[in-house]
Amino acid sequence: FQPIGFDGSYFDGQNYTILGLNINRTDTEIALFSNISSNSIVRNVAIDIASITNNSSYILPGITGILASTNEGIVSNVAVSGSVSHNASKGGYSGGLVGFNTGTITKSSSSALVYVQFSDNSESIIGGLIGYSNGIVNNSYSSGNLTDSSTPPVQTTCGGLIGVLDYNSLPTSATYATGNIECDFPST
């Protein structure tokens, strides 16, 4: 499955479910949508029993999630389940819903297992919902488990909800995480 670029579009899933999405690639951006651009909206959809695997061997770090690698737009009322597995020589960003967020995520959730295994001297960031966020996150949660099986000297920062919440981000509200974390450097 080739991830979809989503630029300047509106996607309303009308509360339907995408069942059994399976992506196993060696690119740097692995998800249903490779990028949700700043003028795009994705809403009202569930993605259940997804299996997203990134086996990237590129020089650049990978960005992996079930819904999107990167979100710059608006994601609302989206739920995902299944697994995200990021196995690479370089570090990267991995999240159950989105790997890297600079947009708005609201009323969304992930119960996905997020698993990473890196082997190079690199840094990686994983979160139950979002790997890295410099955006807005409201009324959202994660209940999936996180596991880091990287080989030292890799440094992985993990967060139950968000791996790293940038200090320039707007405050999050009404968010929580309940999954277990097995990681070198738990953050939230």
PDB file of C-alpha atoms in Angstrom:
ATOM      1  CA  PHE A   1       0.000   0.000   0.000  1.00  0.00           C
ATOM      2  CA  GLN A   2       1.374   3.387  -1.025  1.00  0.00           C
ATOM      3  CA  PRO A   3       0.658   6.059   1.642  1.00  0.00           C
ATOM      4  CA  ILE A   4      -1.600   8.840   0.336  1.00  0.00           C
ATOM      5  CA  GLY A   5      -0.479  12.459   0.180  1.00  0.00           C
ATOM      6  CA  PHE A   6      -3.324  14.645   1.453  1.00  0.00           C
ATOM      7  CA  ASP A   7      -3.013  18.270   0.391  1.00  0.00           C
ATOM      8  CA  GLY A   8      -5.801  20.839   0.652  1.00  0.00           C
ATOM      9  CA  SER A   9      -8.539  18.253   0.957  1.00  0.00           C
ATOM     10  CA  TYR A  10     -11.452  17.351   3.189  1.00  0.00           C
ATOM     11  CA  PHE A  11     -12.018  13.731   4.202  1.00  0.00           C
ATOM     12  CA  ASP A  12     -15.148  12.849   6.185  1.00  0.00           C
ATOM     13  CA  GLY A  13     -15.272   9.121   6.894  1.00  0.00           C
ATOM     14  CA  GLN A  14     -18.954   9.437   7.904  1.00  0.00           C
ATOM     15  CA  ASN A  15     -18.180   7.213  10.921  1.00  0.00           C
ATOM     16  CA  TYR A  16     -17.212   4.253   8.748  1.00  0.00           C
ATOM     17  CA  THR A  17     -14.387   1.875   9.701  1.00  0.00           C
ATOM     18  CA  ILE A  18     -11.342   0.929   7.652  1.00  0.00           C
ATOM     19  CA  LEU A  19     -10.655  -2.653   8.719  1.00  0.00           C
ATOM     20  CA  GLY A  20      -7.307  -4.433   8.452  1.00  0.00           C
ATOM     21  CA  LEU A  21      -5.132  -1.708   6.912  1.00  0.00           C
ATOM     22  CA  ASN A  22      -1.764  -3.398   6.311  1.00  0.00           C
ATOM     23  CA  ILE A  23       1.320  -1.390   5.323  1.00  0.00           C
ATOM     24  CA  ASN A  24       4.837  -2.854   5.309  1.00  0.00           C
ATOM     25  CA  ARG A  25       7.324  -0.557   3.580  1.00  0.00           C
ATOM     26  CA  THR A  26      10.869   0.752   3.729  1.00  0.00           C
ATOM     27  CA  ASP A  27      10.099   4.459   3.143  1.00  0.00           C
ATOM     28  CA  THR A  28      10.605   7.339   5.552  1.00  0.00           C
ATOM     29  CA  GLU A  29       6.860   8.131   5.920  1.00  0.00           C
ATOM     30  CA  ILE A  30       4.577   5.196   6.615  1.00  0.00           C
ATOM     31  CA  ALA A  31       0.829   5.592   7.416  1.00  0.00           C
ATOM     32  CA  LEU A  32      -2.519   5.760   5.629  1.00  0.00           C
ATOM     33  CA  PHE A  33      -1.701   9.417   4.822  1.00  0.00           C
ATOM     34  CA  SER A  34       1.959  10.341   4.413  1.00  0.00           C
ATOM     35  CA  ASN A  35       1.138  13.972   5.219  1.00  0.00           C
ATOM     36  CA  ILE A  36      -2.056  15.827   6.129  1.00  0.00           C
ATOM     37  CA  SER A  37      -1.285  19.364   4.940  1.00  0.00           C
ATOM     38  CA  SER A  38      -2.083  22.547   6.862  1.00  0.00           C
ATOM     39  CA  ASN A  39      -5.209  23.245   4.816  1.00  0.00           C
ATOM     40  CA  SER A  40      -6.663  19.721   5.135  1.00  0.00           C
ATOM     41  CA  ILE A  41      -9.222  18.130   7.468  1.00  0.00           C
ATOM     42  CA  VAL A  42      -9.636  14.430   8.297  1.00  0.00           C
ATOM     43  CA  ARG A  43     -12.576  13.482  10.519  1.00  0.00           C
ATOM     44  CA  ASN A  44     -15.106  10.843  11.559  1.00  0.00           C
ATOM     45  CA  VAL A  45     -13.292   7.627  10.724  1.00  0.00           C
ATOM     46  CA  ALA A  46     -12.008   4.551  12.576  1.00  0.00           C
ATOM     47  CA  ILE A  47      -9.083   2.383  11.470  1.00  0.00           C
ATOM     48  CA  ASP A  48      -9.274  -0.996  13.224  1.00  0.00           C
ATOM     49  CA  ILE A  49      -6.809  -3.883  13.370  1.00  0.00           C
ATOM     50  CA  ALA A  50      -4.184  -1.961  11.403  1.00  0.00           C
ATOM     51  CA  SER A  51      -0.660  -3.296  10.963  1.00  0.00           C
ATOM     52  CA  ILE A  52       1.823  -0.558  10.087  1.00  0.00           C
ATOM     53  CA  THR A  53       5.482  -1.591   9.697  1.00  0.00           C
ATOM     54  CA  ASN A  54       8.353   0.733   8.810  1.00  0.00           C
ATOM     55  CA  ASN A  55      11.608  -1.081   8.034  1.00  0.00           C
ATOM     56  CA  SER A  56      13.392   2.036   6.792  1.00  0.00           C
ATOM     57  CA  SER A  57      17.117   1.890   6.146  1.00  0.00           C
ATOM     58  CA  TYR A  58      17.349   5.452   4.829  1.00  0.00           C
ATOM     59  CA  ILE A  59      19.738   8.079   6.172  1.00  0.00           C
ATOM     60  CA  LEU A  60      16.758  10.218   7.232  1.00  0.00           C
ATOM     61  CA  PRO A  61      14.720   9.266  10.298  1.00  0.00           C
ATOM     62  CA  GLY A  62      11.356   7.627   9.665  1.00  0.00           C
ATOM     63  CA  ILE A  63       7.952   8.961  10.671  1.00  0.00           C
ATOM     64  CA  THR A  64       5.301   6.348  11.379  1.00  0.00           C
ATOM     65  CA  GLY A  65       1.659   6.271  12.534  1.00  0.00           C
ATOM     66  CA  ILE A  66      -1.595   4.576  11.603  1.00  0.00           C
ATOM     67  CA  LEU A  67      -3.517   7.623  10.350  1.00  0.00           C
ATOM     68  CA  ALA A  68      -0.676   9.912   9.276  1.00  0.00           C
ATOM     69  CA  SER A  69       3.080  10.199   9.354  1.00  0.00           C
ATOM     70  CA  THR A  70       2.790  13.979   9.708  1.00  0.00           C
ATOM     71  CA  ASN A  71      -0.261  16.082  10.574  1.00  0.00           C
ATOM     72  CA  GLU A  72      -0.199  19.807   9.837  1.00  0.00           C
ATOM     73  CA  GLY A  73      -3.984  20.121   9.443  1.00  0.00           C
ATOM     74  CA  ILE A  74      -7.005  19.165  11.541  1.00  0.00           C
ATOM     75  CA  VAL A  75      -7.762  15.630  12.723  1.00  0.00           C
ATOM     76  CA  SER A  76     -11.070  15.207  14.552  1.00  0.00           C
ATOM     77  CA  ASN A  77     -12.995  12.184  15.826  1.00  0.00           C
ATOM     78  CA  VAL A  78     -10.554   9.545  14.577  1.00  0.00           C
ATOM     79  CA  ALA A  79      -9.944   6.252  16.414  1.00  0.00           C
ATOM     80  CA  VAL A  80      -7.224   3.722  15.573  1.00  0.00           C
ATOM     81  CA  SER A  81      -6.309   0.247  16.807  1.00  0.00           C
ATOM     82  CA  GLY A  82      -3.771  -2.394  15.838  1.00  0.00           C
ATOM     83  CA  SER A  83       0.009  -1.998  15.824  1.00  0.00           C
ATOM     84  CA  VAL A  84       2.775   0.331  14.707  1.00  0.00           C
ATOM     85  CA  SER A  85       6.208  -1.264  14.335  1.00  0.00           C
ATOM     86  CA  HIS A  86       9.213   0.895  13.460  1.00  0.00           C
ATOM     87  CA  ASN A  87      12.383  -1.117  12.879  1.00  0.00           C
ATOM     88  CA  ALA A  88      15.173   0.944  11.388  1.00  0.00           C
ATOM     89  CA  SER A  89      18.835   1.767  11.448  1.00  0.00           C
ATOM     90  CA  LYS A  90      18.078   5.464  12.100  1.00  0.00           C
ATOM     91  CA  GLY A  91      15.785   6.935  14.730  1.00  0.00           C
ATOM     92  CA  GLY A  92      12.479   8.588  14.056  1.00  0.00           C
ATOM     93  CA  TYR A  93       9.037   9.536  15.282  1.00  0.00           C
ATOM     94  CA  SER A  94       6.352   6.951  15.932  1.00  0.00           C
ATOM     95  CA  GLY A  95       2.836   7.295  17.321  1.00  0.00           C
ATOM     96  CA  GLY A  96      -0.298   5.202  17.373  1.00  0.00           C
ATOM     97  CA  LEU A  97      -2.284   7.870  15.516  1.00  0.00           C
ATOM     98  CA  VAL A  98       0.332  10.283  14.122  1.00  0.00           C
ATOM     99  CA  GLY A  99       4.138  10.277  14.137  1.00  0.00           C
ATOM    100  CA  PHE A 100       4.704  14.061  13.987  1.00  0.00           C
ATOM    101  CA  ASN A 101       2.057  16.719  14.712  1.00  0.00           C
ATOM    102  CA  THR A 102       2.130  20.474  14.119  1.00  0.00           C
ATOM    103  CA  GLY A 103      -1.616  20.771  13.528  1.00  0.00           C
ATOM    104  CA  THR A 104      -4.726  20.151  15.648  1.00  0.00           C
ATOM    105  CA  ILE A 105      -5.897  16.788  16.964  1.00  0.00           C
ATOM    106  CA  THR A 106      -9.188  16.625  18.838  1.00  0.00           C
ATOM    107  CA  LYS A 107     -11.645  13.920  19.975  1.00  0.00           C
ATOM    108  CA  SER A 108      -9.294  11.175  18.784  1.00  0.00           C
ATOM    109  CA  SER A 109      -7.824   8.012  20.283  1.00  0.00           C
ATOM    110  CA  SER A 110      -5.414   5.140  19.821  1.00  0.00           C
ATOM    111  CA  SER A 111      -5.418   1.693  21.397  1.00  0.00           C
ATOM    112  CA  ALA A 112      -2.552   0.573  19.141  1.00  0.00           C
ATOM    113  CA  LEU A 113       0.602  -1.160  20.343  1.00  0.00           C
ATOM    114  CA  VAL A 114       3.618   0.971  19.390  1.00  0.00           C
ATOM    115  CA  TYR A 115       6.888  -0.959  19.076  1.00  0.00           C
ATOM    116  CA  VAL A 116      10.275   0.431  18.026  1.00  0.00           C
ATOM    117  CA  GLN A 117      13.667  -1.144  17.502  1.00  0.00           C
ATOM    118  CA  PHE A 118      16.543   1.008  16.292  1.00  0.00           C
ATOM    119  CA  SER A 119      20.146  -0.080  15.907  1.00  0.00           C
ATOM    120  CA  ASP A 120      22.164   3.017  15.021  1.00  0.00           C
ATOM    121  CA  ASN A 121      23.466   5.730  17.329  1.00  0.00           C
ATOM    122  CA  SER A 122      20.352   7.856  17.006  1.00  0.00           C
ATOM    123  CA  GLU A 123      17.420   9.297  18.894  1.00  0.00           C
ATOM    124  CA  SER A 124      13.837   8.212  18.559  1.00  0.00           C
ATOM    125  CA  ILE A 125      10.592   9.525  19.971  1.00  0.00           C
ATOM    126  CA  ILE A 126       7.474   7.397  20.464  1.00  0.00           C
ATOM    127  CA  GLY A 127       4.057   8.108  21.917  1.00  0.00           C
ATOM    128  CA  GLY A 128       0.849   6.189  22.368  1.00  0.00           C
ATOM    129  CA  LEU A 129      -1.102   8.788  20.374  1.00  0.00           C
ATOM    130  CA  ILE A 130       1.583  11.090  18.883  1.00  0.00           C
ATOM    131  CA  GLY A 131       5.359  10.748  18.661  1.00  0.00           C
ATOM    132  CA  TYR A 132       6.247  14.454  18.631  1.00  0.00           C
ATOM    133  CA  SER A 133       3.820  17.371  18.897  1.00  0.00           C
ATOM    134  CA  ASN A 134       4.209  21.089  18.422  1.00  0.00           C
ATOM    135  CA  GLY A 135       0.475  21.493  17.831  1.00  0.00           C
ATOM    136  CA  ILE A 136      -2.856  21.418  19.644  1.00  0.00           C
ATOM    137  CA  VAL A 137      -4.185  18.220  21.254  1.00  0.00           C
ATOM    138  CA  ASN A 138      -7.585  18.205  22.993  1.00  0.00           C
ATOM    139  CA  ASN A 139     -10.101  15.630  24.239  1.00  0.00           C
ATOM    140  CA  SER A 140      -7.948  12.711  23.095  1.00  0.00           C
ATOM    141  CA  TYR A 141      -6.416   9.617  24.699  1.00  0.00           C
ATOM    142  CA  SER A 142      -4.218   6.584  24.243  1.00  0.00           C
ATOM    143  CA  SER A 143      -4.692   3.156  25.817  1.00  0.00           C
ATOM    144  CA  GLY A 144      -2.059   1.200  23.871  1.00  0.00           C
ATOM    145  CA  ASN A 145       1.247  -0.116  25.187  1.00  0.00           C
ATOM    146  CA  LEU A 146       4.678   1.208  24.122  1.00  0.00           C
ATOM    147  CA  THR A 147       7.783  -0.949  23.800  1.00  0.00           C
ATOM    148  CA  ASP A 148      11.313   0.123  22.929  1.00  0.00           C
ATOM    149  CA  SER A 149      13.680  -2.748  22.081  1.00  0.00           C
ATOM    150  CA  SER A 150      16.470  -0.604  20.628  1.00  0.00           C
ATOM    151  CA  THR A 151      20.112  -1.518  20.920  1.00  0.00           C
ATOM    152  CA  PRO A 152      22.279   0.919  22.917  1.00  0.00           C
ATOM    153  CA  PRO A 153      23.502   3.617  22.379  1.00  0.00           C
ATOM    154  CA  VAL A 154      20.117   4.512  20.859  1.00  0.00           C
ATOM    155  CA  GLN A 155      18.179   6.911  23.089  1.00  0.00           C
ATOM    156  CA  THR A 156      14.413   6.628  22.923  1.00  0.00           C
ATOM    157  CA  THR A 157      12.050   9.097  24.573  1.00  0.00           C
ATOM    158  CA  CYS A 158       8.591   7.688  25.218  1.00  0.00           C
ATOM    159  CA  GLY A 159       5.305   9.140  26.385  1.00  0.00           C
ATOM    160  CA  GLY A 160       2.042   7.366  27.057  1.00  0.00           C
ATOM    161  CA  LEU A 161       0.124  10.052  25.163  1.00  0.00           C
ATOM    162  CA  ILE A 162       2.820  12.152  23.431  1.00  0.00           C
ATOM    163  CA  GLY A 163       6.499  11.189  23.237  1.00  0.00           C
ATOM    164  CA  VAL A 164       7.680  14.800  23.239  1.00  0.00           C
ATOM    165  CA  LEU A 165       5.413  17.817  23.627  1.00  0.00           C
ATOM    166  CA  ASP A 166       7.381  20.800  22.346  1.00  0.00           C
ATOM    167  CA  TYR A 167       7.663  23.652  24.820  1.00  0.00           C
ATOM    168  CA  ASN A 168       6.236  26.036  22.183  1.00  0.00           C
ATOM    169  CA  SER A 169       3.041  23.967  21.894  1.00  0.00           C
ATOM    170  CA  LEU A 170      -0.297  25.294  22.942  1.00  0.00           C
ATOM    171  CA  PRO A 171      -1.574  23.565  26.086  1.00  0.00           C
ATOM    172  CA  THR A 172      -3.275  20.202  25.804  1.00  0.00           C
ATOM    173  CA  SER A 173      -6.590  19.676  27.577  1.00  0.00           C
ATOM    174  CA  ALA A 174      -8.802  16.736  28.535  1.00  0.00           C
ATOM    175  CA  THR A 175      -6.185  14.189  27.437  1.00  0.00           C
ATOM    176  CA  TYR A 176      -4.867  11.035  29.091  1.00  0.00           C
ATOM    177  CA  ALA A 177      -3.017   7.754  28.575  1.00  0.00           C
ATOM    178  CA  THR A 178      -3.429   4.364  30.270  1.00  0.00           C
ATOM    179  CA  GLY A 179      -1.046   1.995  28.448  1.00  0.00           C
ATOM    180  CA  ASN A 180       2.148   0.421  29.804  1.00  0.00           C
ATOM    181  CA  ILE A 181       5.531   1.873  28.820  1.00  0.00           C
ATOM    182  CA  GLU A 182       8.803  -0.064  28.419  1.00  0.00           C
ATOM    183  CA  CYS A 183      11.345   2.550  27.420  1.00  0.00           C
ATOM    184  CA  ASP A 184      14.776   4.015  28.189  1.00  0.00           C
ATOM    185  CA  PHE A 185      13.548   7.562  28.883  1.00  0.00           C
ATOM    186  CA  PRO A 186       9.806   7.795  29.724  1.00  0.00           C
ATOM    187  CA  SER A 187       8.647  11.409  29.449  1.00  0.00           C
ATOM    188  CA  THR A 188       4.897  11.651  30.165  1.00  0.00           C
TER     189      THR A 188
END
